[in-house]
Short mmCIF file of C-alpha atoms in Angstrom, two decimals:
data_model
loop_
_atom_site.label_atom_id
_atom_site.label_comp_id
_atom_site.label_asym_id
_atom_site.label_seq_id
_atom_site.Cartn_x
_atom_site.Cartn_y
_atom_site.Cartn_z
CA LEU A 1 -9.87 12.87 -16.58
CA LEU A 2 -7.40 10.37 -15.16
CA VAL A 3 -8.74 7.85 -12.64
CA LEU A 4 -6.18 6.79 -10.03
CA ASP A 5 -6.57 4.19 -7.31
CA ALA A 6 -5.76 5.76 -3.92
CA THR A 7 -4.12 2.49 -2.85
CA THR A 8 -1.55 2.62 -5.68
CA GLY A 9 0.97 4.74 -3.80
CA GLN A 10 4.15 5.86 -5.59
CA ASN A 11 3.18 4.02 -8.80
CA ALA A 12 0.48 6.65 -9.29
CA ILE A 13 3.17 9.21 -10.15
CA ILE A 14 4.47 7.01 -12.96
CA GLN A 15 0.94 6.33 -14.19
CA ALA A 16 0.03 10.02 -14.20
CA LYS A 17 3.26 10.99 -15.96
CA MET A 18 2.91 8.37 -18.70
CA PHE A 19 -0.79 9.08 -19.19
CA SER A 20 -0.22 12.85 -19.43
CA GLU A 21 2.54 12.33 -22.01
CA THR A 22 0.04 10.53 -24.24
CA VAL A 23 -3.15 12.56 -23.81
CA GLN A 24 -4.19 15.84 -22.26
CA VAL A 25 -5.23 15.25 -18.64
CA SER A 26 -7.77 17.75 -17.32
CA GLY A 27 -7.85 16.40 -13.79
CA ILE A 28 -7.73 13.41 -11.47
CA PHE A 29 -10.50 11.24 -10.08
CA LEU A 30 -9.08 9.60 -6.94
CA ALA A 31 -10.88 6.29 -6.42
CA LYS A 32 -11.01 4.05 -3.33
CA LEU A 33 -10.41 6.89 -0.90
CA ASP A 34 -12.87 5.25 1.49
CA GLY A 35 -10.40 2.43 2.25
CA THR A 36 -7.22 2.50 4.28
CA ALA A 37 -5.38 4.61 1.71
CA ARG A 38 -5.12 8.30 2.40
CA GLY A 39 -4.29 9.38 -1.15
CA GLY A 40 -1.40 11.65 -0.20
CA ILE A 41 0.25 10.86 -3.52
CA VAL A 42 -2.01 13.38 -5.24
CA ILE A 43 -0.01 16.17 -3.59
CA ALA A 44 3.14 14.95 -5.34
CA ILE A 45 1.29 14.58 -8.65
CA LYS A 46 -0.07 18.13 -8.36
CA ASP A 47 3.42 19.46 -7.61
CA MET A 48 5.20 17.50 -10.35
CA LEU A 49 2.64 17.55 -13.15
CA ASP A 50 0.23 20.33 -12.14
CA ILE A 51 -2.82 18.10 -12.55
CA PRO A 52 -5.67 19.07 -10.19
CA VAL A 53 -7.84 16.58 -8.33
CA LYS A 54 -11.44 17.05 -9.44
CA PHE A 55 -13.35 14.16 -7.82
CA VAL A 56 -12.94 11.47 -5.18
CA GLY A 57 -14.61 8.09 -4.82
CA LEU A 58 -15.76 7.42 -1.28
CA GLY A 59 -17.60 4.14 -1.86
CA GLU A 60 -18.97 1.82 -4.51
CA LYS A 61 -22.15 3.62 -5.56
CA PRO A 62 -22.55 6.57 -7.95
CA GLU A 63 -23.73 8.74 -5.05
CA ASP A 64 -20.37 8.07 -3.34
CA ILE A 65 -18.63 10.30 -5.89
CA ALA A 66 -17.85 13.74 -4.48
CA GLU A 67 -16.18 16.89 -5.73
CA PHE A 68 -12.71 17.20 -4.29
CA ASP A 69 -12.48 19.55 -1.31
CA PRO A 70 -8.83 20.38 -0.50
CA ASP A 71 -9.61 21.45 3.07
CA GLU A 72 -11.44 18.21 3.87
CA PHE A 73 -8.66 16.21 2.21
CA VAL A 74 -5.91 17.81 4.31
CA GLU A 75 -7.96 17.39 7.47
CA ALA A 76 -8.46 13.69 6.68
CA LEU A 77 -4.72 13.21 6.07
CA PHE A 78 -3.96 14.29 9.62
CA ALA A 79 -6.98 12.71 11.33
#
């Protein structure tokens, strides 16, 4: 599971590519999605590397971890 910071932007593609060349990546945990970042970079990562998003971090506490819901994510991108 690869943890990416939602505020990283385009650098997340490079991080995901390099990480997946070294170890098998089963999915992405997108952290800091509760901030100003929208995390749209995960769409590019999914397209380029076929790595699915499994979880998102919506705060600082363990209970702020949620399973990724693609419909909610797309809705939030355009909200």
